[in-house]
Coordinates of C-alpha atoms and ligand atoms in Angstrom, one line a residue:
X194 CA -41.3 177.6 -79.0
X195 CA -39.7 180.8 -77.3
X196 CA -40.6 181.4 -73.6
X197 CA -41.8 185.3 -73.7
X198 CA -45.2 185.2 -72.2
X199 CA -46.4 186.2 -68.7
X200 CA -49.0 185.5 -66.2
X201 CA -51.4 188.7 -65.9
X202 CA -53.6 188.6 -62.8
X203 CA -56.6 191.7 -62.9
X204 CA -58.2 193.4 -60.4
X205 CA -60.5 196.2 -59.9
X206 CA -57.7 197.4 -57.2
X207 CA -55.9 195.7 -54.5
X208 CA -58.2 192.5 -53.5
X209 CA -56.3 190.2 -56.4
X210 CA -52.7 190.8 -54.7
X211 CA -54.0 188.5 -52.3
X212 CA -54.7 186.4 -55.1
X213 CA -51.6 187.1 -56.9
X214 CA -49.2 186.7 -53.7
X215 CA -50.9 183.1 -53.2
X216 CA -50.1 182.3 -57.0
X217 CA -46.7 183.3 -56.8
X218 CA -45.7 181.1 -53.8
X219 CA -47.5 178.2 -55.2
X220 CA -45.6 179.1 -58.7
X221 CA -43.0 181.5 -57.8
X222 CA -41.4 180.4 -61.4
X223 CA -43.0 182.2 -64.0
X224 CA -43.3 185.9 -64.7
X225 CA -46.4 188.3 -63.5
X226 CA -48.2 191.1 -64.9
X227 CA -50.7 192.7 -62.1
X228 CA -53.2 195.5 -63.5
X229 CA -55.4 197.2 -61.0
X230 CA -58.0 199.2 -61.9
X231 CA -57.7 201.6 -58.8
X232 CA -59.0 204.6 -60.7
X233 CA -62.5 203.2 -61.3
X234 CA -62.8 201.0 -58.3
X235 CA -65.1 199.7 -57.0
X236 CA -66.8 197.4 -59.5
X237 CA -69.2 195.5 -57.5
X238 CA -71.8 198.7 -57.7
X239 CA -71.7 198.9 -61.3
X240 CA -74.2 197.8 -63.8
X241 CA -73.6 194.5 -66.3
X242 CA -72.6 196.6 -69.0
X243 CA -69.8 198.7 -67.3
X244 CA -68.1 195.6 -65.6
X245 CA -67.9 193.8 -69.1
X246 CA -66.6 196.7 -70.9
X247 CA -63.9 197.8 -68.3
X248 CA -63.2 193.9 -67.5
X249 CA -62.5 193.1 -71.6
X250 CA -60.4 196.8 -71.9
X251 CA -58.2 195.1 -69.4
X252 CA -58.2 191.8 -70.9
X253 CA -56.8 193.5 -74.3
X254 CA -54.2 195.3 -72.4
X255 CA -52.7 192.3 -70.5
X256 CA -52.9 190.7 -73.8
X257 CA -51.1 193.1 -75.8
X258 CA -48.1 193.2 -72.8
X259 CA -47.6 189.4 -73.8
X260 CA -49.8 187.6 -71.3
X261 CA -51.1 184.1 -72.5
X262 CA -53.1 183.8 -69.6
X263 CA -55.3 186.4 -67.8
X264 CA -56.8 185.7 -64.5
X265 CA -59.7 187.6 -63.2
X266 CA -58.6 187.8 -59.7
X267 CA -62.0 189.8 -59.0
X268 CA -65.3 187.6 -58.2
X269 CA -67.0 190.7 -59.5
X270 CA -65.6 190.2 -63.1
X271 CA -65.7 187.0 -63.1
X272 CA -69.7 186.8 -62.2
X273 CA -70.0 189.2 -64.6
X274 CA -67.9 189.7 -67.4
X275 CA -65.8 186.2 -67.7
X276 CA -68.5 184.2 -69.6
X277 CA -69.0 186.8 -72.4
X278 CA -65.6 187.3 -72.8
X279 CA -64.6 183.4 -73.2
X280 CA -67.7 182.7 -75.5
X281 CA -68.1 185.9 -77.3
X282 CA -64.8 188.2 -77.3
X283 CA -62.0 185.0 -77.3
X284 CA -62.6 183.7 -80.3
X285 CA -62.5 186.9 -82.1
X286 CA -59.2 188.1 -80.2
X287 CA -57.3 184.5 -80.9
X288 CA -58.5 184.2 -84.6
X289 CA -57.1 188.1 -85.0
X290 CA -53.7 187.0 -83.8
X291 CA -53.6 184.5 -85.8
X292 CA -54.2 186.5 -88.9
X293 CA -52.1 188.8 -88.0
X294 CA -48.8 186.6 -86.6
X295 CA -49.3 182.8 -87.8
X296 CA -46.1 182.1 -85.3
X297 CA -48.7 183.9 -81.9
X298 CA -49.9 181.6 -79.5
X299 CA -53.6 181.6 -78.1
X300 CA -54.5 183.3 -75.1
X301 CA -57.2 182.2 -72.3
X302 CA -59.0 184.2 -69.4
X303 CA -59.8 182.8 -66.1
X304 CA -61.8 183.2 -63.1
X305 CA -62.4 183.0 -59.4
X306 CA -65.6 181.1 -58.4
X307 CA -65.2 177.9 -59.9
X308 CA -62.1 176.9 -57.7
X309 CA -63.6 178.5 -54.6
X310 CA -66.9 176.8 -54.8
X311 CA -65.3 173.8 -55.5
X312 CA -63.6 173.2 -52.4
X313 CA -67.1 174.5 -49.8
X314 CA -69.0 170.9 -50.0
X315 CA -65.7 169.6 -48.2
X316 CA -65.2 171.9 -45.4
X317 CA -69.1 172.9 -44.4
X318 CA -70.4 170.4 -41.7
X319 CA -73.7 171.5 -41.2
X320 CA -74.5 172.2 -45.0
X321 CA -75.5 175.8 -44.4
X322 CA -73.0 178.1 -45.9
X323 CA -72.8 182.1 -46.6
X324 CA -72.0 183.9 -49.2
X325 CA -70.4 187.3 -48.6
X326 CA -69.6 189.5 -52.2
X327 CA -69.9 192.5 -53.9
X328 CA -73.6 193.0 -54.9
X329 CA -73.0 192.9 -58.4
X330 CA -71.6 189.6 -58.0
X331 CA -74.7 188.8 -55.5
X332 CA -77.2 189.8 -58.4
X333 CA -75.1 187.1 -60.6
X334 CA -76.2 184.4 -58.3
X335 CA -72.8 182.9 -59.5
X336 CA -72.1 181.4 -55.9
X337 CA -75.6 179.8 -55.9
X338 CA -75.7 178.2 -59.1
X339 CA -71.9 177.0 -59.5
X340 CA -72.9 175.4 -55.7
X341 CA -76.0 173.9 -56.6
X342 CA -74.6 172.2 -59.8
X343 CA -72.1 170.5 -57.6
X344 CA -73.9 170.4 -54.1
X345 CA -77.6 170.7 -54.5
X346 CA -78.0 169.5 -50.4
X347 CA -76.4 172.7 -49.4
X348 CA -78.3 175.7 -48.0
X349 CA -76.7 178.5 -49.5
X350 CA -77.7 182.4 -48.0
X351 CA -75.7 185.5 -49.7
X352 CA -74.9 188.6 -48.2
X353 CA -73.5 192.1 -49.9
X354 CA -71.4 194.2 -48.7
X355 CA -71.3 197.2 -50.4
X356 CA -69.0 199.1 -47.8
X357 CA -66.4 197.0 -47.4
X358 CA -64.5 197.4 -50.9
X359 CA -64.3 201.6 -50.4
X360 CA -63.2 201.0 -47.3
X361 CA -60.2 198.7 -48.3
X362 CA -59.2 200.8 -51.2
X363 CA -59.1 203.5 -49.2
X364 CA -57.0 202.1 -46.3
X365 CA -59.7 202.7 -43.9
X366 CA -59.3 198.4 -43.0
X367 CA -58.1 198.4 -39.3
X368 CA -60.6 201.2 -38.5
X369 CA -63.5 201.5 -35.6
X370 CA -65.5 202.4 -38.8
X371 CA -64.4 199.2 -40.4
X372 CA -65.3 197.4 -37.3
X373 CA -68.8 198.6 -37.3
X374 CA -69.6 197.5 -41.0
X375 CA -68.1 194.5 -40.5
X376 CA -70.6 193.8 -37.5
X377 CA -73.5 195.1 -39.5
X378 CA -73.1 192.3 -42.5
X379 CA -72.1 189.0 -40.7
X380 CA -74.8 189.7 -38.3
X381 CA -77.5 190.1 -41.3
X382 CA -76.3 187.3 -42.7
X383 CA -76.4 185.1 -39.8
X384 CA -79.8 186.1 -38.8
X385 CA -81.2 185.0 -42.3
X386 CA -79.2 181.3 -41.3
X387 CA -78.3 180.9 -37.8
X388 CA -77.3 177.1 -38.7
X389 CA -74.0 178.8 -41.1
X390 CA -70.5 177.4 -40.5
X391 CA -69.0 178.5 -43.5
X392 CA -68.4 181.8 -44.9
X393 CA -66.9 182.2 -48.3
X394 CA -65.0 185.5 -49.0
X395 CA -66.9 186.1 -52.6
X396 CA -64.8 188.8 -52.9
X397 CA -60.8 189.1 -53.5
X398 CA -60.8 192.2 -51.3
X399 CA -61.9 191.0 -48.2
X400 CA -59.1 188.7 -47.0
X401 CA -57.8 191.8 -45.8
X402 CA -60.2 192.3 -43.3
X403 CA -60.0 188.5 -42.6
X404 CA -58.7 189.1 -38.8
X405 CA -61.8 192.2 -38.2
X406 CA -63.9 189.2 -39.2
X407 CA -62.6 186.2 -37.5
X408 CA -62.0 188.9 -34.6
X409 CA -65.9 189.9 -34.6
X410 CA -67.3 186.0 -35.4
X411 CA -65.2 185.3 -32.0
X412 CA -66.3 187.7 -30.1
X413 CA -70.0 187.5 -31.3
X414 CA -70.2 184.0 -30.4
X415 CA -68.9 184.3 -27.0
X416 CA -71.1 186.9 -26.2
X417 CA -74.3 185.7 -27.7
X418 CA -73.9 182.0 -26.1
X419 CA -72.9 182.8 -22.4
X420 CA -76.6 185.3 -22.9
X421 CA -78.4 183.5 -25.0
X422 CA -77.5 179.6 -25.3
X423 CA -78.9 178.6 -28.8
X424 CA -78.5 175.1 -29.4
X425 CA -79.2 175.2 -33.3
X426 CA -76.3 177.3 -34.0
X427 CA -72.7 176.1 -35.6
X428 CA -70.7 176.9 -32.8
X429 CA -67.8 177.9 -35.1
X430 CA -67.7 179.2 -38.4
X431 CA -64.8 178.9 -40.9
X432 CA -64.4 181.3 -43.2
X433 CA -62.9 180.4 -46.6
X434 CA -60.3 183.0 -49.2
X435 CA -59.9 182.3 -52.3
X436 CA -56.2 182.3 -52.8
X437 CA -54.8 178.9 -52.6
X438 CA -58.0 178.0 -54.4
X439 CA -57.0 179.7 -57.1
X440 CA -53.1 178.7 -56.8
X441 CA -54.0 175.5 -56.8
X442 CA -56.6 175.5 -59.3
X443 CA -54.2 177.6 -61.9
X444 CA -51.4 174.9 -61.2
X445 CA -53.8 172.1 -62.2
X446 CA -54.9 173.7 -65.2
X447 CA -50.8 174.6 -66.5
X448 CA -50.6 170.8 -65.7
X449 CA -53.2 169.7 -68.4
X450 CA -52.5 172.7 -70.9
X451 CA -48.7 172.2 -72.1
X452 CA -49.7 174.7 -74.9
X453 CA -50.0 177.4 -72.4
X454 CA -47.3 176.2 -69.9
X455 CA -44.7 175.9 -72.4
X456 CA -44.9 179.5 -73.7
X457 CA -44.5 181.3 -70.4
X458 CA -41.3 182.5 -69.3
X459 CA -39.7 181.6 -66.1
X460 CA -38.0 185.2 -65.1
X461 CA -39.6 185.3 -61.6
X462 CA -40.7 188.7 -61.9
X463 CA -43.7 190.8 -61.6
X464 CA -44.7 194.1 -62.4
X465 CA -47.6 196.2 -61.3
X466 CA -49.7 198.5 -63.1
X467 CA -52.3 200.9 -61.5
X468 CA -54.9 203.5 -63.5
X469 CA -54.8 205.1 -59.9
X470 CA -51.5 207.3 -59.3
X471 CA -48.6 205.2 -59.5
X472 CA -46.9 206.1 -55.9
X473 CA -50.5 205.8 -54.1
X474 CA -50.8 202.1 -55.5
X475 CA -47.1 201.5 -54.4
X476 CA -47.2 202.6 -51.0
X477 CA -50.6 200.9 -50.2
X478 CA -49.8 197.9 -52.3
X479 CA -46.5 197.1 -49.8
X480 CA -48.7 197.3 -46.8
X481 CA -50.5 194.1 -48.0
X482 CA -47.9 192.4 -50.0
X483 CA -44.1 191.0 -48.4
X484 CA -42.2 193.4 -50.2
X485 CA -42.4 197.1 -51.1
X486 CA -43.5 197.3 -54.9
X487 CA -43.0 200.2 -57.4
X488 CA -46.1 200.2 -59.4
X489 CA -46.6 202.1 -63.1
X490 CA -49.6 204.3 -64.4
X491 CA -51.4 203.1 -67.4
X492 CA -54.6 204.1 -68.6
X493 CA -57.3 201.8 -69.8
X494 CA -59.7 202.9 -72.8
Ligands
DGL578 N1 -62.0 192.3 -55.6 C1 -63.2 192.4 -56.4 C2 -64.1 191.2 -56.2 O1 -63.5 190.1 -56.0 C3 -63.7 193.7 -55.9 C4 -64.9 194.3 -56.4 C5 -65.1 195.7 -56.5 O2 -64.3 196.4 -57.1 O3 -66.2 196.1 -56.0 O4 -65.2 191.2 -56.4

């Protein structure tokens, strides 16, 4: 079989290069296809229907530039969309190529969730963990019932945060206004579970405001105690990104599927594509990413 297919990895916008960067050190080998969908970011306040129908548009577009593999490097899409499009839209798309090109391959889409909430029952000490996402993918209850199928002991509280996507695609991050919003979520969700040591980033976009949350956990904790001792608290928290999760998780499923493995090339390369202007994407991709980029607008329909 010839090598000639890719890796695609989708976002909404710039959450899944931390995804994506995580993937390519763990399997710097194979060639990458990034699409972010800048121009209609962010997801995570749309309804069902939108999510699915932008999430699948992409899809068929990372398809048709010769990715076997898609992953949905956006918990948002994956709550939402992923399911449908394995059960319902899959099928359809791999019996079509087949029709069409008897020599094509089949192609698969993956998500997020199911590595991240694999790894929480191992790190959380006190059982009580938070969940901190987009609310669409809050609505899903993805987090909660993935978690209970595998840890049904574990007190699970979610939190959205609807503010913090905008502010990261607009580069707003390392702001005082960042800051604030930051504040304002961990501390709701720590008043609905004082006892929470773990925080899971539901949400591909927010490792980039990992140190603003680390920095405000910290300094939270070593205000509140030296005020107001509370013995039932965790006395640290550890919060949890998704992607060496994923990394791994995606180099354990290669491992078991030589039919997928076996077709992708092994260039080393990756491309980006934005529906957002191609420049804008480039020069705010690099700030989060180890090297500058040079991204290429595409439109989705
Ligand atoms: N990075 C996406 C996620 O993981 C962002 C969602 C959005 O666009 O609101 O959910």
């Amino acid at each position: 079989m010839r090598r000639i297919m890719k890796i695609g990895v989708f976002d909404s916008g710039y959450g899944g290069l931390t995804i994506l960067e995580a993937i390519r050190k763990e399997l710097p080998q194979y060639d990458y296809l990034y699409l972010g969908d800048n121009a209609r970011a962010p997801y995570g306040t749309h309804s069902f229907d939108v999510i699915y129908r932008y999430t699948l548009q992409a899809v068929k577009y990372l398809f048709s530039q010769d990715c076997a593999l898609v992953i949905l490097a956006c918990n948002t899409a994956s709550a939402k969309a992923l399911r449908t499009i394995q059960q319902k839209d899959l099928p359809e798309i791999n019996y079509q190529l087949q029709i069409t090109n008897y020599k094509s391959s089949k192609r698969n889409v993956l998500g997020v969730i199911r590595p991240t909430v694999e790894a929480v029952p191992s790190i959380t000490k006190t059982g009580h963990v938070g969940i901190l996402a987009t609310p669409a993918t809050v609505s899903s209850e993805s987090y909660v019932l993935e978690l209970e199928k595998i840890a049904p002991d574990l007190t699970i509280s979610q939190q959205a945060c609807p503010l913090w996507v905008p502010l990261i695609e607009a580069g707003e991050h390392h702001t005082p206004g960042a800051k604030y919003f930051v504040g304002e979520y961990l501390r709701q969700i720590l008043a609905k579970d004082p006892k929470i040591d773990t925080l899971v980033f539901g949400c591909t976009h927010y490792p980039l405001l990992k140190e603003v949350i680390d920095g405000w956990l910290a300094y939270h904790y070593q205000i509140e105690e030296s005020e107001f001792p509370k013995p039932q608290k965790a006395t640290h928290i550890t919060t949890i990104a998704q992607g060496e999760l994923v990394a791994d998780s995606l180099k354990n499923y290669l491992s078991r599927h030589p039919e997928y493995r076996e077709q992708l090339s092994q260039g080393g390369s990756c491309h980006y594509l934005t529906t957002e202007n191609a420049d804008r994407f480039s020069q705010s991709a690099s700030l989060f990413l180890s090297s500058p980029v040079q991204a290429e607008h595409i439109d989705l329909e």
